[in-house]
Structure formats: C-alpha cells, structure tokens
XYZ file of C-alpha atoms in Angstrom:
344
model
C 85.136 129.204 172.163
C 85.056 131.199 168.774
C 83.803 129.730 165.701
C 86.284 128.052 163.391
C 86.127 129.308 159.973
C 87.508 128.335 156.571
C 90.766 129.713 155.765
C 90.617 132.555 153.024
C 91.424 130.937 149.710
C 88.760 127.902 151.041
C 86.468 129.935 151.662
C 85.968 131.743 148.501
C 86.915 128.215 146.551
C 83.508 128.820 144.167
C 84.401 132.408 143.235
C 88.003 131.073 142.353
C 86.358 128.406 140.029
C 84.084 130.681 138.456
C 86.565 133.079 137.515
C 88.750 130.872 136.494
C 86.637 129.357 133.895
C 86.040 132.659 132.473
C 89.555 133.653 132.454
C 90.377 130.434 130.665
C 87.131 130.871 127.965
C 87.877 134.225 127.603
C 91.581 133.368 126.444
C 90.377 130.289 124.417
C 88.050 132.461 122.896
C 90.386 135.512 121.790
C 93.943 133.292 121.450
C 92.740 129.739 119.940
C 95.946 128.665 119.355
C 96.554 127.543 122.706
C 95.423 124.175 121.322
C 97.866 123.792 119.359
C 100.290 124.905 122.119
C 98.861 121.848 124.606
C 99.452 119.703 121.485
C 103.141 120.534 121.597
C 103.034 119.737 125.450
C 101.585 116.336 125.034
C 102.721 112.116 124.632
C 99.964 110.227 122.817
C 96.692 111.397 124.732
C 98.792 112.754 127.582
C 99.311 116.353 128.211
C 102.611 116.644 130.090
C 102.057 119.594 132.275
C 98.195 118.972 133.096
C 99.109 115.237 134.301
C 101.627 116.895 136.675
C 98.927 119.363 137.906
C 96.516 116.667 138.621
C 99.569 114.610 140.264
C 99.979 117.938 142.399
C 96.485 118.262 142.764
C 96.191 114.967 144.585
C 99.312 115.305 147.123
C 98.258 117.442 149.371
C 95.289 115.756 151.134
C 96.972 112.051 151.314
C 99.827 113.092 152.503
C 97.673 114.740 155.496
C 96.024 111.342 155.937
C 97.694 109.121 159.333
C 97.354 105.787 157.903
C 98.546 104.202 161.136
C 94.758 104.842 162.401
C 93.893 102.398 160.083
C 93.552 99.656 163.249
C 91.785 101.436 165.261
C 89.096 102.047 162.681
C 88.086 98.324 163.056
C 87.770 98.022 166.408
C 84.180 100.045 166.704
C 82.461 97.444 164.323
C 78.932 99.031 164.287
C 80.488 102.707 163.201
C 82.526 100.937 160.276
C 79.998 99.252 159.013
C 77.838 102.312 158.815
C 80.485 104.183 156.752
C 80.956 101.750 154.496
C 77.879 100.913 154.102
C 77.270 104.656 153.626
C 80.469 105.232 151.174
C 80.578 102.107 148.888
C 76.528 101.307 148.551
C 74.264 103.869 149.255
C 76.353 106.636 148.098
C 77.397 105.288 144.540
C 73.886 104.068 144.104
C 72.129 107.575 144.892
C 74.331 109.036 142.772
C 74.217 106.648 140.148
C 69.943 106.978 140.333
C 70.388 111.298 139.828
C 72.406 110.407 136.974
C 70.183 108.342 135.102
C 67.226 110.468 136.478
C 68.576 114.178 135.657
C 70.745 113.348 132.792
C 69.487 110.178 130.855
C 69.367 112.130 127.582
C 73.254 113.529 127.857
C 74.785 110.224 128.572
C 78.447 112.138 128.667
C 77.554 114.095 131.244
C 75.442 111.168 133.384
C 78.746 109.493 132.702
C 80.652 112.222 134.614
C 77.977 112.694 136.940
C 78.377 108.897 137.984
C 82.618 109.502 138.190
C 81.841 111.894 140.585
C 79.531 109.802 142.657
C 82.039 106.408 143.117
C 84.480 108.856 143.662
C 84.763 109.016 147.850
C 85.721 112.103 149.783
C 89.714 112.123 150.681
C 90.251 115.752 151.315
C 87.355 118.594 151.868
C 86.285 116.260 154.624
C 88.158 117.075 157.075
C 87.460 120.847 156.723
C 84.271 120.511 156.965
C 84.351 117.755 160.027
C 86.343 120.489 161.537
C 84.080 123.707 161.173
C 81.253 121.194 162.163
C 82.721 120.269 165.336
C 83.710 116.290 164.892
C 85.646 114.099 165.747
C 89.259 114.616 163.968
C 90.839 111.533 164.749
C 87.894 109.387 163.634
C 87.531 111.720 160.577
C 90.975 110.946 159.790
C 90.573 107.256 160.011
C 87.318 107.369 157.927
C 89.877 109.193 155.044
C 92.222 106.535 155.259
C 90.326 104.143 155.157
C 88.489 105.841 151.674
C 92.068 106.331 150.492
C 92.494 102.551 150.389
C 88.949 101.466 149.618
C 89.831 104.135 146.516
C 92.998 102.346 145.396
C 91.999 98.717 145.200
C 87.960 99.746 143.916
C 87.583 102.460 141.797
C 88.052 101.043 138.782
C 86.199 97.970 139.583
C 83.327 100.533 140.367
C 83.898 102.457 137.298
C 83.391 99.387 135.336
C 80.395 98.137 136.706
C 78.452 101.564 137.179
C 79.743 102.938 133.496
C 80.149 99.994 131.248
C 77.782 97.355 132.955
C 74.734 98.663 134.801
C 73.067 101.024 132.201
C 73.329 98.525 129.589
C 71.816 95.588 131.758
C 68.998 98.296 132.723
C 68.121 99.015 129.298
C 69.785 102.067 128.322
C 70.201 100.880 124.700
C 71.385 104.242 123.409
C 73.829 104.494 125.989
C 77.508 102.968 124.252
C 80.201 103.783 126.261
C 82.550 101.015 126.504
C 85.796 101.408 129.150
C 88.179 99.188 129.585
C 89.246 98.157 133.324
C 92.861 98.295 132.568
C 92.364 101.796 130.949
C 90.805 102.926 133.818
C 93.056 101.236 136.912
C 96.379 102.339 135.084
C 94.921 105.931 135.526
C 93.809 105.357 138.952
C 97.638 103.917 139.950
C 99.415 107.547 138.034
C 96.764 110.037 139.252
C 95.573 108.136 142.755
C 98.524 105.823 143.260
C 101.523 107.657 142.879
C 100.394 110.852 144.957
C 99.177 108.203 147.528
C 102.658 106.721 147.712
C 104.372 110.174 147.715
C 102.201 110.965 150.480
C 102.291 108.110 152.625
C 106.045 108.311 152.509
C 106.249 111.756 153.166
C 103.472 110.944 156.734
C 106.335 108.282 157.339
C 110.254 109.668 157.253
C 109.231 113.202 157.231
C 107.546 112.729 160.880
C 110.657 110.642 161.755
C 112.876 112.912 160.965
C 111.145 116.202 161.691
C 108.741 115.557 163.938
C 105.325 115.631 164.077
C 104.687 119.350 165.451
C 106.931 120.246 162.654
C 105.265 118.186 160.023
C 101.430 118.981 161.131
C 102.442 122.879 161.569
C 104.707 123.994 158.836
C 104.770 121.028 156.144
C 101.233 120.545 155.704
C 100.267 124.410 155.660
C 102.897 124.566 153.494
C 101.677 122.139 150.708
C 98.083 122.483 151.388
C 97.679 125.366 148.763
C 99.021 123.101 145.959
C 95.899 121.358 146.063
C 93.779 124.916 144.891
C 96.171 126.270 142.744
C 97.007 122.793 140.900
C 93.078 122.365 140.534
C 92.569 126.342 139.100
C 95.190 125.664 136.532
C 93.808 121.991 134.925
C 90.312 124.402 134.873
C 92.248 126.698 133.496
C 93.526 124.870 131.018
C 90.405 123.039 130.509
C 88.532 126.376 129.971
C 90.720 127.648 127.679
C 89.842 124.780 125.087
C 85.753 125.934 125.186
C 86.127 129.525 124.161
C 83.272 129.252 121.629
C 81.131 127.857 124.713
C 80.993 130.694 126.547
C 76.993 131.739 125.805
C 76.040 127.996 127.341
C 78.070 127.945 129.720
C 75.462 129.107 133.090
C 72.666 126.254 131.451
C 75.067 123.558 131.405
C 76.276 124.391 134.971
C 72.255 124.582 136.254
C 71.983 121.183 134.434
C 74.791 119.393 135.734
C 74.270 120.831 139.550
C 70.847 120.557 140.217
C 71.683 115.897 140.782
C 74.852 117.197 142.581
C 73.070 119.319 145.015
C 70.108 116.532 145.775
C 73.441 113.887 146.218
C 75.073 116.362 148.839
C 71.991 117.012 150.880
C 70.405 113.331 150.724
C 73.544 111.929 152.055
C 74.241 114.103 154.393
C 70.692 114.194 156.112
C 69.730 110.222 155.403
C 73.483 109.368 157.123
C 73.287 112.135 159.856
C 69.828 110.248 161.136
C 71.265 106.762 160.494
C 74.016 107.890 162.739
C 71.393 109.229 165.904
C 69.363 106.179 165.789
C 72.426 104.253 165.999
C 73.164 106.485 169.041
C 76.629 107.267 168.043
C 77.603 110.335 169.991
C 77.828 113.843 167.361
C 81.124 114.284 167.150
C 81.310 110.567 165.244
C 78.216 111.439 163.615
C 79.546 114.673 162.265
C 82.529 112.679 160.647
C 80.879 109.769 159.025
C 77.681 112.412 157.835
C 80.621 114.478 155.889
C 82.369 111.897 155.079
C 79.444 110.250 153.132
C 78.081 113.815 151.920
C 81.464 114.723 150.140
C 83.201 113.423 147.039
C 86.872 113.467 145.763
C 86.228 115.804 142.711
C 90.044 116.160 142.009
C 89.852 111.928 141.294
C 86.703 112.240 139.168
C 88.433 115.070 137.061
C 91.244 113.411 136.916
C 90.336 109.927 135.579
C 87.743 112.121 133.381
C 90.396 113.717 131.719
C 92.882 110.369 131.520
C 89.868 108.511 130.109
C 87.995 110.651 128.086
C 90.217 113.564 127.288
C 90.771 117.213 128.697
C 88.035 118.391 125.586
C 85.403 116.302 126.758
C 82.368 116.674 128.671
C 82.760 113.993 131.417
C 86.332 116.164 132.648
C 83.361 119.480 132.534
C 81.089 117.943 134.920
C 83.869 117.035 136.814
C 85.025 120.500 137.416
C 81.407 121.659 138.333
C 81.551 119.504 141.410
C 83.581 121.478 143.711
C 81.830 124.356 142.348
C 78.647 123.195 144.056
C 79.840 121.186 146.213
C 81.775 124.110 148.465
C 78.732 126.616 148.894
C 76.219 123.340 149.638
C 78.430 121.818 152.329
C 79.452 124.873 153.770
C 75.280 125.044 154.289
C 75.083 121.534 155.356
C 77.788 122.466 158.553
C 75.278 124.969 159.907
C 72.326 122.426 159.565
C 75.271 120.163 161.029
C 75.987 122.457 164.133
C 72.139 123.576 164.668
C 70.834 120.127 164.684
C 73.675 119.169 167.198
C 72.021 121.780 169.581
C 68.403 119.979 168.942
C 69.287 116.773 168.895
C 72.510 116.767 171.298
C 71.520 118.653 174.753
C-alpha cells in the first residue's frame, strides 16, 4: 500500500501563508490607501467582504462533517470520555498555561494565544488522521462532536479563560473586558451559519445526489474555498501592517514557540493516554490529532469580530496554521513510527 500524501495546495499550506503576508505588507506598505478602501467596504466594525471570506472560510470542513455519527460516538463510553476530557480540559488549560507563561508581558497576544487554544480542531483533523493511518469514521464522529461542543461553548470558554481567570489569578495589568453576548453573536455568524449551511448541504444534497456524488465531486469541489478564503482575510489583514514589515520574523518566533510546545504536548501526553487505555491505533491516531489540532479559521475569526482586523489577537491567529501545518505534518511520522513500536 503506498503512502498517502497531502494534496498539493495542503501540502505547501505554510509557504502559501508566508507569501501571502508579504504580498499583503508589501502592498500595505507601497499603496496605504487600501485602508481607506476597506473603510468604504465596511457596516459599523464590520468589513463586508472579509466577513464573507471568513463565512467561506468555515464551510468547507462542516459541511464534510456526518453528523448522523453523532450516536454512535456515545456508545464506546471510555473513548468519549478520553476526548473530551482531552478537548475541553486539558487542552484549553495547556494552552491557557503557554499563554500566561510565554506571553504574560503582551497580554494581546496571550489573549490570541488563548483563542486559539479553546478553539477545537473541526477541519485539518481529518487530514492528518488520514496520512496517519486512523480510524475515519471515528475521526469523523470526534469532529462532530467538536462542531457541537463548539457551538453551545465557545463563548462560555472565551469568557471564563479571557475575562475571568487572569484576573482571579492576579494578572492585575491584564484589562480586557469581553462581553458574552459580543462574543456568542460572533460565534452564531462566523461558526453558526456555515454550520447550518453545511449541515443542510450533508442532508438534501446526499438525498438528492447521492452520497458517491456528494463525497467525490461536491466536497473536492468546495474543499479549496477553505485555503483560498483563509489567504485572502491574511491578505487583507497583511495589507493593513505595511510599516511592520522589519518585525515581522520576531513576532512570528514569539508567538510560535507556546504554539509548537501546545501541538507536541497534546499530541504525545494523549497518544500515551490512549495505549494505556489499550484503545487499538487506529482510535488512538484519531483522538491524538484530534486533541493536537486547533480550529485556527474560528480563532481568527472571532479575533477579528471581537477585536478588529488591525489588531494583534486576529495576528496571532493567523500564525497558527502557519506552525501548526509543518509541526503536525512531523507529529504523523512520530504518529506512524510509534505505531510500528508500539503496535506489532
């Protein structure tokens, strides 16, 4: 059996990021009226055609998600458990711990940082439970089940990891104040409506088309949207930080160094969970890269709804697929050699 490997535009994802955000400084730096041009564009605090990208941006992966797996995700109790466990505690806390560790002294960045971290894996996932040889069906129920958990939590976890835990922990500098309501009435436009859209689309389009019709030409179809809607909000973003150009490489070190530790602490501490549990690898695979991985395009989303498209939260949120895509692709080869060791 040959190797599975990414597809072309997935597999050079980092090199598309980092030329997009010089492309975009470069014309923000030599054309700075393209602010006032996304001014013209814009309702209020809304930018017209970047909320559509990040609508577009989010399609793609839930409408790829079966949500009628959803039961049989409960049935194997001790696996649940695990992932959850694994998604909605130890993951947002790790992450939460970098933050504060790494980035104390840049709150807005921590702040994104943290966005990032309560942010659960939706889409990536089930590339890289693919090239690592797991179980799809359970990876797809794990997704699902995220997609949900996502919709009727993330705010609540915003709240509480933002605006109530560094406060209670003594961060007295640390002043950044978000309102619930602000945050779940950008998680129901940026999360809620592309989950809808895609749920529907799972639904009639597999009624009416069928599912070898929908699985082979729909979703290869769509599945692009996802890259190029995310390379234009960078763009976009980019092209608002011309004069940032020089700092640029620091601030990306500074930010990625906590993102790298998150990636390869959950990956390794849930892989091992998973083996002493005796779950067989191909479950392990899928609930390890399901708790390594984060849904970026959410975190840069709600970054940008929240705190604005200038600001430095939305930055750190475009810096995690940047490392995120070169780490993971590392952690499938630790994935597939360790399945050799440890699996005979």
């Amino acid at each position: 059996m040959k190797n599975k490997r990414l597809k072309f535009l997935d597999r050079y994802l980092t090199l598309w990021i980092f030329l997009t955000m010089f492309l975009g400084v470069t014309v923000g730096y030599f054309y700075p009226g393209i602010q006032e041009a996304m001014g013209v564009v814009s309702i209020g605090s809304t930018n017209i055609p970047l909320a559509i990208g990040l609508i577009v941006m989010m399609y793609p992966p839930l409408a790829k998600v079966d949500y009628s797996l959803l039961p049989k995700a409960f049935k194997d109790k001790r696996a649940l458990s695990t992932s959850l466990l694994l998604n909605w505690v130890i993951g947002p806390i790790l992450m939460f711990v970098l933050a504060i560790l790494f980035l104390h002294d840049q709150p807005d960045y921590m702040v994104g940082v943290i966005l990032i971290g309560i942010a659960r894996c939706i889409a990536m996932v089930l590339v890289w439970n693919d090239l690592a040889k797991g179980n799809k069906e359970y990876a797809a129920m794990l997704v699902a089940l995220n997609s949900v958990f996502q919709i009727l939590f993330y705010s609540v976890y915003v709240w509480i990891f933002v605006s109530v835990l560094p406060s209670k922990l003594g961060f007295t500098t640390y002043e950044v104040k978000i309102e619930m309501t602000e945050v779940l009435q950008s998680v129901l436009m940026y999360l809620g409506v592309p989950f809808l859209a895609g749920y529907l689309s799972h639904k009639y389009l597999i009624k009416y088309k069928g599912q070898e019709w929908y699985n082979h030409k729909f979703i290869p179809f769509i599945s692009p949207f996802t890259l190029y809607a995310l390379l234009f909000t960078i763009f976009l973003m980019f092209s608002l930080k011309g004069e940032q150009i020089v700092e640029l490489p620091t601030e990306v070190i500074k930010v990625g160094i906590p993102l790298v530790i998150y990636f390869v602490m959950m990956f390794v501490v849930s892989f091992f969970i998973n083996y002493r549990l005796k779950l067989p690898y191909d479950h392990n695979a899928a609930i390890s890269f399901t708790a390594a991985g984060n849904n970026f395009e959410l975190a840069i989303a709600i970054a940008i709804a929240v705190f604005g498209i200038h600001s430095p939260q939305a930055f750190v949120g475009v810096i995690g697929p940047l490392v995120e895509v070169p780490v993971l692709i590392a952690l499938v080869r630790l994935s597939l050699y360790w399945q050799k060791r440890f699996y005979k």
